[in-house]
Each structure stands twice: as C-alpha cells, then as structure tokens.
PDB file of C-alpha atoms in Angstrom:
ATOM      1  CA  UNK A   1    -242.979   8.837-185.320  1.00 54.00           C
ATOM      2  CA  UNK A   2    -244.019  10.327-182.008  1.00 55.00           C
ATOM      3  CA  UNK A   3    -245.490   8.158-179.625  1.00 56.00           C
ATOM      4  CA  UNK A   4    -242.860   5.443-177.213  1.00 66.00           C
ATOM      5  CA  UNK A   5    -245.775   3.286-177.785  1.00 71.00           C
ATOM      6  CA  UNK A   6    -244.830   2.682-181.430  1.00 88.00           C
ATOM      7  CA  UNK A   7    -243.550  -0.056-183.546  1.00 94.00           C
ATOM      8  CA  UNK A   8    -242.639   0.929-187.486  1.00 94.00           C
ATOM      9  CA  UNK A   9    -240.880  -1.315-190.037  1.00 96.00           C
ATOM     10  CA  UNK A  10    -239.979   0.421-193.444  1.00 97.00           C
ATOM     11  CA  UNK A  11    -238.853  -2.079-196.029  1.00 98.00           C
ATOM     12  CA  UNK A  12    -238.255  -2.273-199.188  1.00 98.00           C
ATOM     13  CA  UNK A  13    -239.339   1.342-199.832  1.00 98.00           C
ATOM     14  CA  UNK A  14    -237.395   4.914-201.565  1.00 98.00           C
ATOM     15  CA  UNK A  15    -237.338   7.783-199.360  1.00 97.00           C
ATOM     16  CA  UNK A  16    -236.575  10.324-202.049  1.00 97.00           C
ATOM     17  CA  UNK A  17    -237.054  14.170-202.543  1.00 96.00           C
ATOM     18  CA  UNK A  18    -238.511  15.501-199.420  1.00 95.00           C
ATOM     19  CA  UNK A  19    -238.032  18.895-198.192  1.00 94.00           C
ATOM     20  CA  UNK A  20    -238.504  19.924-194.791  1.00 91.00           C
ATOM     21  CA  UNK A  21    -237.376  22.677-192.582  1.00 88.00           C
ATOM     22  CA  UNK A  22    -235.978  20.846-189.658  1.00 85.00           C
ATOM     23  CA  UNK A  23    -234.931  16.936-191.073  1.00 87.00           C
ATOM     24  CA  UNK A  24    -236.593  15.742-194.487  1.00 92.00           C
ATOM     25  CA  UNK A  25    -235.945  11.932-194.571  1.00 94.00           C
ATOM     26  CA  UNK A  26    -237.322  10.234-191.238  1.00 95.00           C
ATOM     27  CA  UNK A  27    -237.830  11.876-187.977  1.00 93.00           C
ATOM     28  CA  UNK A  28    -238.287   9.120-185.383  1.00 93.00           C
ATOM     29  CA  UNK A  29    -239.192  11.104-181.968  1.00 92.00           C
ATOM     30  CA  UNK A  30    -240.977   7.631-180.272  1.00 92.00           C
ATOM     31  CA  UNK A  31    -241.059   3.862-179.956  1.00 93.00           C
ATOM     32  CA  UNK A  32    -239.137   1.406-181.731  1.00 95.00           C
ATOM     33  CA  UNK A  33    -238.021   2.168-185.509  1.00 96.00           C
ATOM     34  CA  UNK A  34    -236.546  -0.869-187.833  1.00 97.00           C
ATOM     35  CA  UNK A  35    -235.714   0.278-191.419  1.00 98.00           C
ATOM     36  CA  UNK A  36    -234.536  -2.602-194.018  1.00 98.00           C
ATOM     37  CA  UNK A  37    -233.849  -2.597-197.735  1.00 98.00           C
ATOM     38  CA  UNK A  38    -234.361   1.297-198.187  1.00 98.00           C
ATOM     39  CA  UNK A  39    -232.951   3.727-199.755  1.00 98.00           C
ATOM     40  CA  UNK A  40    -233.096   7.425-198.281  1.00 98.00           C
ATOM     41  CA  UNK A  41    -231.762   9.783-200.910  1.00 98.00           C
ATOM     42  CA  UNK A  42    -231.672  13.600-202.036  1.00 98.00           C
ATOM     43  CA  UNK A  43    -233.784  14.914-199.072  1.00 96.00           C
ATOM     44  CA  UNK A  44    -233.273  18.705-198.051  1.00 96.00           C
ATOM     45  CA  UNK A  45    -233.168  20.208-194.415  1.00 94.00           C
ATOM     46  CA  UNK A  46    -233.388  23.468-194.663  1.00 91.00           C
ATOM     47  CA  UNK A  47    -232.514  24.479-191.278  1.00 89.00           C
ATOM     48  CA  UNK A  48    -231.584  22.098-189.170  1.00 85.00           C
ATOM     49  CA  UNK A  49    -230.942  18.007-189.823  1.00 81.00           C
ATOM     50  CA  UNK A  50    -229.959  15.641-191.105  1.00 94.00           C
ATOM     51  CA  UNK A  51    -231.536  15.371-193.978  1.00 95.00           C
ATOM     52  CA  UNK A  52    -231.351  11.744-193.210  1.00 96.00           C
ATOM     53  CA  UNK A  53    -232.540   9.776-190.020  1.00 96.00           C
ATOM     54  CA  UNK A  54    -233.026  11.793-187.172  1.00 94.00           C
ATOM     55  CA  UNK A  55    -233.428   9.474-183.848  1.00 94.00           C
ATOM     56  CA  UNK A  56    -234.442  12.396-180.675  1.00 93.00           C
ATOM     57  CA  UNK A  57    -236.974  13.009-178.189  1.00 92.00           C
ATOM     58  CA  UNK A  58    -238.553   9.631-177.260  1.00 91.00           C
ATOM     59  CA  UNK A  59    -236.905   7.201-179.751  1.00 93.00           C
ATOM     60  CA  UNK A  60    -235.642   4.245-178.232  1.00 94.00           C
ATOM     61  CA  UNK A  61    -234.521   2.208-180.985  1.00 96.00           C
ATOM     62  CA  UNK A  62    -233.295   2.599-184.218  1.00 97.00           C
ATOM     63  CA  UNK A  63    -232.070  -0.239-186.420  1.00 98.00           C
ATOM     64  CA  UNK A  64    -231.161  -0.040-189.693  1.00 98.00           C
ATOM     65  CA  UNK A  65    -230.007  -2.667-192.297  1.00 98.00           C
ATOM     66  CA  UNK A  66    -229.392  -3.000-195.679  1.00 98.00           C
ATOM     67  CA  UNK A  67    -229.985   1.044-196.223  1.00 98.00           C
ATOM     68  CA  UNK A  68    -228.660   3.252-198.441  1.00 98.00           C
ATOM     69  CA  UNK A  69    -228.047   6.378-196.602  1.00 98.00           C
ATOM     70  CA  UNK A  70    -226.900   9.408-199.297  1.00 98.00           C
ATOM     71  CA  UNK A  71    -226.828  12.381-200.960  1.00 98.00           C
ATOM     72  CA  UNK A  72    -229.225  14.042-198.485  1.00 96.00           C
ATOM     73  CA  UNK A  73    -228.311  17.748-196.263  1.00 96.00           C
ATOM     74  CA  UNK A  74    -227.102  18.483-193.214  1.00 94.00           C
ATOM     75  CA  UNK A  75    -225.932  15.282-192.644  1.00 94.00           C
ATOM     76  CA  UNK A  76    -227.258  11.483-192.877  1.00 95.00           C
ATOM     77  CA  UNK A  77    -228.087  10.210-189.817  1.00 95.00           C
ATOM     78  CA  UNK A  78    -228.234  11.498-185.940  1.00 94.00           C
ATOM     79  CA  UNK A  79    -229.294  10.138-182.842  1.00 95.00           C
ATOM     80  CA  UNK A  80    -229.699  11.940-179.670  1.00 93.00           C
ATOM     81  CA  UNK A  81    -231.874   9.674-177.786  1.00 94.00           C
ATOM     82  CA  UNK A  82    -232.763   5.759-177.503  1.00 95.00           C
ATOM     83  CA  UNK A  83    -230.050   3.298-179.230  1.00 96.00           C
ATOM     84  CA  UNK A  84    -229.259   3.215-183.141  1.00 97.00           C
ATOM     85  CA  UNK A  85    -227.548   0.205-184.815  1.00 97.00           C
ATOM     86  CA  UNK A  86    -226.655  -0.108-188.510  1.00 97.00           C
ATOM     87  CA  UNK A  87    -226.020  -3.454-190.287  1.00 97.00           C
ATOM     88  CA  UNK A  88    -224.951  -3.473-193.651  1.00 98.00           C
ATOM     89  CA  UNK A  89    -225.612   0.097-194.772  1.00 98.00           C
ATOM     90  CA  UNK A  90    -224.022   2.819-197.250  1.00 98.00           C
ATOM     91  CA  UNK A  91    -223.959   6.129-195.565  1.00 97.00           C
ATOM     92  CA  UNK A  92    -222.145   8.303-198.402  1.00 97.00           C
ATOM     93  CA  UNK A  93    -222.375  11.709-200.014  1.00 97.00           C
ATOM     94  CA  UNK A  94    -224.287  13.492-197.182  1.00 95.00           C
ATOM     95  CA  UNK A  95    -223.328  16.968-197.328  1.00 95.00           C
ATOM     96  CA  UNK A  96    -221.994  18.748-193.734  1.00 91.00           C
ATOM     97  CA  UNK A  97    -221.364  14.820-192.819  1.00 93.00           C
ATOM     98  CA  UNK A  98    -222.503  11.189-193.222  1.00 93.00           C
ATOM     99  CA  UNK A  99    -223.085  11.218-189.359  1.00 92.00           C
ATOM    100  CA  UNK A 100    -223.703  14.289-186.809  1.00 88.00           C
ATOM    101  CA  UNK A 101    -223.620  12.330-183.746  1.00 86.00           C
ATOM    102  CA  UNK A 102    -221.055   9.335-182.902  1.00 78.00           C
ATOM    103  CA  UNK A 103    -222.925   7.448-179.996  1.00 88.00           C
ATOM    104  CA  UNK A 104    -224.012   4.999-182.999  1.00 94.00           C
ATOM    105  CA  UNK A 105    -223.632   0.965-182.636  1.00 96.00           C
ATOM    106  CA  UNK A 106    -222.152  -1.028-185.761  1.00 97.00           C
ATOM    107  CA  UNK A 107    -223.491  -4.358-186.322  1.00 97.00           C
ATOM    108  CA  UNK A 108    -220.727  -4.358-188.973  1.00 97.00           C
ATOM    109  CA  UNK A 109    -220.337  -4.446-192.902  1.00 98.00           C
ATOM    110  CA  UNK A 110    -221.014  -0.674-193.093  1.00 98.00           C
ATOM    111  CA  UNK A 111    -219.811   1.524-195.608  1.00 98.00           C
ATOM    112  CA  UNK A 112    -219.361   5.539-195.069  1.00 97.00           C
ATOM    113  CA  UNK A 113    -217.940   7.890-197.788  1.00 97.00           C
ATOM    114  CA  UNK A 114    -216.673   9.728-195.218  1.00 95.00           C
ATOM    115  CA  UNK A 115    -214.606  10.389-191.602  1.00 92.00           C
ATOM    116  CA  UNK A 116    -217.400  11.261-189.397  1.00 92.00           C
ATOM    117  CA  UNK A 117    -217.994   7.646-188.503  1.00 84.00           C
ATOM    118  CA  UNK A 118    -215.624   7.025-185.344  1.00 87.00           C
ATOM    119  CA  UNK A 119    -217.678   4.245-183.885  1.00 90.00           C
ATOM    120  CA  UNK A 120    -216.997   1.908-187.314  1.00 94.00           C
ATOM    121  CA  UNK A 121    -215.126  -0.475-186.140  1.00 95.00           C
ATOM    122  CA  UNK A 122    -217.007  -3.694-185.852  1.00 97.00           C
ATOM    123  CA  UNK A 123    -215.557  -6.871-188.139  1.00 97.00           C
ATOM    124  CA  UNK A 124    -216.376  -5.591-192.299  1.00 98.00           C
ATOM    125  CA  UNK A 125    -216.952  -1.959-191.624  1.00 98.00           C
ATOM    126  CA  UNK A 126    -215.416   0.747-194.716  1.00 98.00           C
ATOM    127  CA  UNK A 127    -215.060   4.185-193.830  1.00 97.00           C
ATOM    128  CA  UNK A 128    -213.476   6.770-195.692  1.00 96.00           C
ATOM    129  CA  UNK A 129    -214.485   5.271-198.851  1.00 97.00           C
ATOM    130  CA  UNK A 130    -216.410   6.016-202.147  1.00 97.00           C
ATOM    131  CA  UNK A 131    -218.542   3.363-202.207  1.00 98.00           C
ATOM    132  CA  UNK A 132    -219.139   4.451-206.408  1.00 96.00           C
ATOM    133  CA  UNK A 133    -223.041   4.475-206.856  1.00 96.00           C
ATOM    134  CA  UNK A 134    -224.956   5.422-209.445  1.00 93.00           C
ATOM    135  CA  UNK A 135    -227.261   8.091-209.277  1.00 94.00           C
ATOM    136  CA  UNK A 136    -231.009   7.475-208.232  1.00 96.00           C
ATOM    137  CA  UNK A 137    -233.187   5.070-211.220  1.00 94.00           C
ATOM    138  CA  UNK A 138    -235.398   2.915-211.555  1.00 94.00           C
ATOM    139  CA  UNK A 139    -233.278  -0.339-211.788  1.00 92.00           C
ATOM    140  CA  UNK A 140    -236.278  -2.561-211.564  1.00 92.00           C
ATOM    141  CA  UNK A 141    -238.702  -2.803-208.789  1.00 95.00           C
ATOM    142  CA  UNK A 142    -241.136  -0.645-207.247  1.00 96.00           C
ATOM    143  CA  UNK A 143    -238.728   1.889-205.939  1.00 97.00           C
ATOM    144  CA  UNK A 144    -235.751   3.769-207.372  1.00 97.00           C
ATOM    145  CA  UNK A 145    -232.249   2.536-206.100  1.00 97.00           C
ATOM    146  CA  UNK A 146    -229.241   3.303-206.574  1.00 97.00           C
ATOM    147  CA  UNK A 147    -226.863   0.641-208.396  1.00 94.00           C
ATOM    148  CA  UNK A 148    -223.221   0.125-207.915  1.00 94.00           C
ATOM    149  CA  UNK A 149    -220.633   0.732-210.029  1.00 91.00           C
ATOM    150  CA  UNK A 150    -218.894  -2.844-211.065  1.00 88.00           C
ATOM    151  CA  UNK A 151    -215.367  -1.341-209.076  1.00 91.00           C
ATOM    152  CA  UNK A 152    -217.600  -0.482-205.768  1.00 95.00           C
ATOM    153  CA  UNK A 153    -215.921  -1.775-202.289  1.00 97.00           C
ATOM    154  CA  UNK A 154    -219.520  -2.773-201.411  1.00 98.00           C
ATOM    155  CA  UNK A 155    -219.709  -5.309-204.142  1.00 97.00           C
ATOM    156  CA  UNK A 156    -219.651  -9.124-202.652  1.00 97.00           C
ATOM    157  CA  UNK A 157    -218.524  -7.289-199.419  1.00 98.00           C
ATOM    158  CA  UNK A 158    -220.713  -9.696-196.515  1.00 98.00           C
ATOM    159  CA  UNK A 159    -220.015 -12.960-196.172  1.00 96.00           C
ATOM    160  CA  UNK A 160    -222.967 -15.546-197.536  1.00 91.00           C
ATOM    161  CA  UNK A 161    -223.155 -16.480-193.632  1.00 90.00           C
ATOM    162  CA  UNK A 162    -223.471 -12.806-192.445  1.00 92.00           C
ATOM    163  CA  UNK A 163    -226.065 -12.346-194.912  1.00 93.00           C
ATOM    164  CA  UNK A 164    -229.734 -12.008-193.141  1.00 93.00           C
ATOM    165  CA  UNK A 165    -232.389 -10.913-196.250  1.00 97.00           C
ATOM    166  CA  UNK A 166    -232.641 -13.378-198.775  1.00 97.00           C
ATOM    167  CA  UNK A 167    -234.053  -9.938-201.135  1.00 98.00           C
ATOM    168  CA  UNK A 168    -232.744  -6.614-201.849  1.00 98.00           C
ATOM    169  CA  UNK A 169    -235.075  -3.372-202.260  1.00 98.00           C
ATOM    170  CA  UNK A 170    -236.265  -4.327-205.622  1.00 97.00           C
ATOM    171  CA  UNK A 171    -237.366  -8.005-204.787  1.00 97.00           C
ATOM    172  CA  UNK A 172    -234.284  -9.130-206.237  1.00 96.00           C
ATOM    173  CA  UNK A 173    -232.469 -12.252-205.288  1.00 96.00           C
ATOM    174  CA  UNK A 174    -229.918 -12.063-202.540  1.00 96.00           C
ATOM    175  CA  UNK A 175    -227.135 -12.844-202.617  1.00 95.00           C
ATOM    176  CA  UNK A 176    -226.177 -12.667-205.967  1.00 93.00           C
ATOM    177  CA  UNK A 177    -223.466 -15.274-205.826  1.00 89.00           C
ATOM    178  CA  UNK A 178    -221.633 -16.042-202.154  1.00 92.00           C
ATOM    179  CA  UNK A 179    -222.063 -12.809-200.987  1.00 97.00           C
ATOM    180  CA  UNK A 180    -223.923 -10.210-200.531  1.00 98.00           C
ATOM    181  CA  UNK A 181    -223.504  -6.029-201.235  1.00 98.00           C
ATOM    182  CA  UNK A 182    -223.794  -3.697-198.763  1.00 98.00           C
ATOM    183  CA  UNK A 183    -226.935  -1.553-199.328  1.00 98.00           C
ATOM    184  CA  UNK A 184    -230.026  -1.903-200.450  1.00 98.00           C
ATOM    185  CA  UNK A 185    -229.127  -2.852-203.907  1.00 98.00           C
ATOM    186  CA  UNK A 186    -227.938  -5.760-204.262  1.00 97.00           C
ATOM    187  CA  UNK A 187    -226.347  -5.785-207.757  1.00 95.00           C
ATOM    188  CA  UNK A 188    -227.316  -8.842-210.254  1.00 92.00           C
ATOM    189  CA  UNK A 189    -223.808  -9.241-211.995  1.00 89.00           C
ATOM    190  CA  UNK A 190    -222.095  -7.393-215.162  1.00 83.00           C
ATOM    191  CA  UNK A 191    -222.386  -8.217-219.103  1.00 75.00           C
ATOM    192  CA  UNK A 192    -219.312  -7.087-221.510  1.00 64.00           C
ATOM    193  CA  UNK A 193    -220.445  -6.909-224.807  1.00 65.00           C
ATOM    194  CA  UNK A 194    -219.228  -5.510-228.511  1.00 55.00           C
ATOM    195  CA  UNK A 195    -220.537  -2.306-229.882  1.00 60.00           C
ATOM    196  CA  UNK A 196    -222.101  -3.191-233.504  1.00 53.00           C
ATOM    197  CA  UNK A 197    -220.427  -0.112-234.532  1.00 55.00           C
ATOM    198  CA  UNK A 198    -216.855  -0.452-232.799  1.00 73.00           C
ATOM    199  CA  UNK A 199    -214.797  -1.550-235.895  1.00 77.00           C
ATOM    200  CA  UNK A 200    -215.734  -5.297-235.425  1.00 77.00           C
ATOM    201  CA  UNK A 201    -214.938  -7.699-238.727  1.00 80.00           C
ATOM    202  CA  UNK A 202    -212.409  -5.166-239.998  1.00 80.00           C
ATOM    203  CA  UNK A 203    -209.471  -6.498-242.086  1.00 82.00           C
ATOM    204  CA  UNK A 204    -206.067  -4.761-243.000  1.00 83.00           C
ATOM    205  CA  UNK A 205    -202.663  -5.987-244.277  1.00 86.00           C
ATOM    206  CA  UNK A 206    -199.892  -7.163-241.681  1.00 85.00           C
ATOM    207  CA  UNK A 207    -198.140  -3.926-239.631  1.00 86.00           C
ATOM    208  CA  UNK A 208    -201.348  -1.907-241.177  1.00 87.00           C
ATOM    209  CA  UNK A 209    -203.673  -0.573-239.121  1.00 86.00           C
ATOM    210  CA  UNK A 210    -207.153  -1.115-238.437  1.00 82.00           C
ATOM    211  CA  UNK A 211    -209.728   1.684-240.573  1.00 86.00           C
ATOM    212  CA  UNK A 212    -211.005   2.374-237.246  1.00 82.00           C
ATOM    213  CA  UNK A 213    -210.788   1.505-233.802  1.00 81.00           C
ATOM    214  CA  UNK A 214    -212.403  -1.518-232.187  1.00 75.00           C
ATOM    215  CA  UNK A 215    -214.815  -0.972-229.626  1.00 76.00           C
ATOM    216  CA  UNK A 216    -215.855  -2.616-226.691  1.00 74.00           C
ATOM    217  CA  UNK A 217    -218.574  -1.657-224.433  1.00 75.00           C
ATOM    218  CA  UNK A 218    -219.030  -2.842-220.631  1.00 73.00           C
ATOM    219  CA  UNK A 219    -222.723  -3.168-219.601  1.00 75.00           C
ATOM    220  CA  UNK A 220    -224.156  -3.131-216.466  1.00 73.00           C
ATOM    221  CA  UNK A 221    -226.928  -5.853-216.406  1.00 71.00           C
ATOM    222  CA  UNK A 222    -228.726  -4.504-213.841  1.00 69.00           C
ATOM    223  CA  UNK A 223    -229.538  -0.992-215.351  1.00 70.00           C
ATOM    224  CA  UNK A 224    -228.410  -2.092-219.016  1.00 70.00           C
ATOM    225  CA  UNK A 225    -226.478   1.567-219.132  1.00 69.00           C
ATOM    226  CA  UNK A 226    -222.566   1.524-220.259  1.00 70.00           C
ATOM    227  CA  UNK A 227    -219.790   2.139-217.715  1.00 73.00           C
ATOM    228  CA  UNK A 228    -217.296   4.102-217.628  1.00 72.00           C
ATOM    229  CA  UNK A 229    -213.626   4.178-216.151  1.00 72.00           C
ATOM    230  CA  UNK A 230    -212.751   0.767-216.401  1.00 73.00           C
ATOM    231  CA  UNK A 231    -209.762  -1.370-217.999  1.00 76.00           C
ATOM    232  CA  UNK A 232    -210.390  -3.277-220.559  1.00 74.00           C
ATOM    233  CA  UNK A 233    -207.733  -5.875-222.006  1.00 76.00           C
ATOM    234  CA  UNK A 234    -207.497  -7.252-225.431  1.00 72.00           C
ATOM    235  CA  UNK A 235    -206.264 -10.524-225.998  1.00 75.00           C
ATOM    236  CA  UNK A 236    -204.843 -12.009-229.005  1.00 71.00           C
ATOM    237  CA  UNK A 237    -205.029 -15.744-229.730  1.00 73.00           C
ATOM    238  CA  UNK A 238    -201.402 -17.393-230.813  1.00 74.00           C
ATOM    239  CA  UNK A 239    -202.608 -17.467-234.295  1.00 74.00           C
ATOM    240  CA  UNK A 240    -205.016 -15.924-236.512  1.00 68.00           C
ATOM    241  CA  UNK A 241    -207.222 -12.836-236.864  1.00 63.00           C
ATOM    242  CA  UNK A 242    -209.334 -11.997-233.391  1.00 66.00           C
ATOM    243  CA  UNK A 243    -209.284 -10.774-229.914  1.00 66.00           C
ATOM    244  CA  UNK A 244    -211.053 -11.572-226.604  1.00 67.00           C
ATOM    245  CA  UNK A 245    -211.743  -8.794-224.646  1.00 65.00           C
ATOM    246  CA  UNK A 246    -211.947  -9.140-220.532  1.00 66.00           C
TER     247      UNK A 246
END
C-alpha cells in the first residue's frame, strides 16, 4: 500500500507464510488501511520488520479489529507514521516483540503475550498473557485460524454490547453465547466425551480395582482434536455403579 490516496479493507482473510526481506505480513506505506477478522501468522523478515504490520512512510491510518497478530519475526506490529488503533486483537508469540513502536491507540479488549505493549490500558485490555492458541488449521472456513484453547483469557472476554461483527474469520456466528473472543476466531463451544476404549462398562468386586483405567477425553468442537492439560473431575452418584465426568 503506497499511495495516501488509498482505501484497503482486509477481512476475513489468512496472512500466512510470507517471506520478505524488509516486513513479510503487510506493509502499509499510504492511505487509509482497515484490517478485520484476519489472522497474520508465521511471516519472516529477514532483515528488518516486523514480520507483522508495518504502518511508515505515508500511512495515515491503521485500524485493526478482531486480528490475530502472532508467531511472525521481528516483531508484530509497528507504526512510524499516520495513527494505528487496535480493537479486539491477539498480538502474541512475535519473536524480538509483539510491538516495536508504542505510539499505538487501544480501542480496548486487546490481548498481548507479551510486555512491549505500554499503551494497553484502555477498559478489557490483557497484556502479559498467553492467550493459549492453537497452532495454524483449517478450523472451518476459507482461511486457516488459529483456535483457542478452552482455558484461553480471550475466551467470552468482550462484552455482548462491545461486540461490533456479528462473524468471525471463518463465517462463523458471533458471539458464541453473550460474549465474544478476542481474535479472529471466535470459538463455537467445547464437547466432553468418553473414549470407547477408556475402560467404560468395567465391573470389579467392592475395594477391587478397576482392570483398567477409565478414560475420558475433552474435545474441542470447533477443530474436533483432544485437549490437553485440563482437570477433569469424576463424580460418583450416592448409590450405585457410575460416574459423571465434568
């Protein structure tokens, strides 16, 4: 983007894999930038960045909401000329940095994995914080995404009244209950289910134990893969033989 005289929306889109010399994600040199329900991921500046969003020569504005902002070099997003304002956003797992310069605006209900963010301070804003994503998938859509973990601070973390896309990047329905994630993934809720080969309908004598252990597994509906590191508790009723696991 190179020219004061221009007007770009990006929505709903992956900005994935690029490598360039000097930046890799988005360089935005002129005119007015919006970028909405994106995720900008695993880009590589070689020399100089970030790897990210760079806003420089004849930007003027840069506003970003409901982005996902990781795992990209040199840093995730910069801005050395015109305004930039994120809403809603995950900046997380940059390397150098989630942010190289501070003269940023919050809108609020950001998220940054990191210290770099100084100017975080409007009403929701996380920093310091893994906000626990997965890694890049397809989980559903057009575009990859990347989902969130079920113990992720940007779960449910807007307000239903600070909420201004009725979508997340994949088209799907937000929010998913009151409120609304931070990012561009908006996740679609959790199953628990039991593992057909976890030691269900087992039988033993009283103060025997089970023949094997019984085995839950918590599934992510959104990307139907199991999860890890959570608690689990079993149960039992007052009487009889069975368990309900939460």
């Amino acid at each position: 983007l190179a020219s004061t005289a221009v007007v770009v929306t990006i929505s709903n889109r992956a900005i994935t894999g690029n490598s360039g010399l000097a930046y890799a994600g988005i360089s935005h040199a002129g005119g007015q930038l919006t970028v909405v329900n994106t995720t900008i991921s695993q880009n590589i500046a070689r020399s100089s960045g970030p790897g990210g969003i760079r806003a420089w020569a004849g930007a003027l504005t840069t506003t970003l909401t409901n982005t996902t902002i990781v795992s990209n070099t040199r840093g995730g997003l910069n801005r050395s000329a015109g305004t930039m304002t994120d809403y809603n956003s995950i900046i997380a797992y940059n390397s150098g940095s989630d942010f190289t310069s501070t003269d940023i605006t919050s809108g609020g209900y950001n998220l940054a994995s990191d210290g770099s963010c100084s100017f975080l301070t409007a009403t929701g804003d996380i920093t310091n914080t893994d906000p626990f994503l997965w890694p890049l998938a397809d989980n559903g859509g057009d575009t990859q995404t990347h989902a969130l973990y079920p113990d992720s601070p940007a779960l449910d973390a807007i307000p239903g009244g600070s909420c201004s896309l009725s979508q997340d990047q994949r088209g799907f329905p937000r929010p998913y209950g009151s409120a609304c994630d931070i990012g561009a993934f908006d996740s679609q809720g959790f199953t628990l289910t039991l593992s057909i080969t976890g030691g269900n309908n087992q039988s033993a004598e009283i103060n025997t134990d089970f023949a094997g252990p019984l085995q839950v597994t918590l599934v992510n509906s959104d990307t139907n893969e199991s999860i890890p590191r959570q608690v689990i508790t079993f149960t039992g009723p007052s009487s009889g033989a069975s368990i309900t696991p939460s």
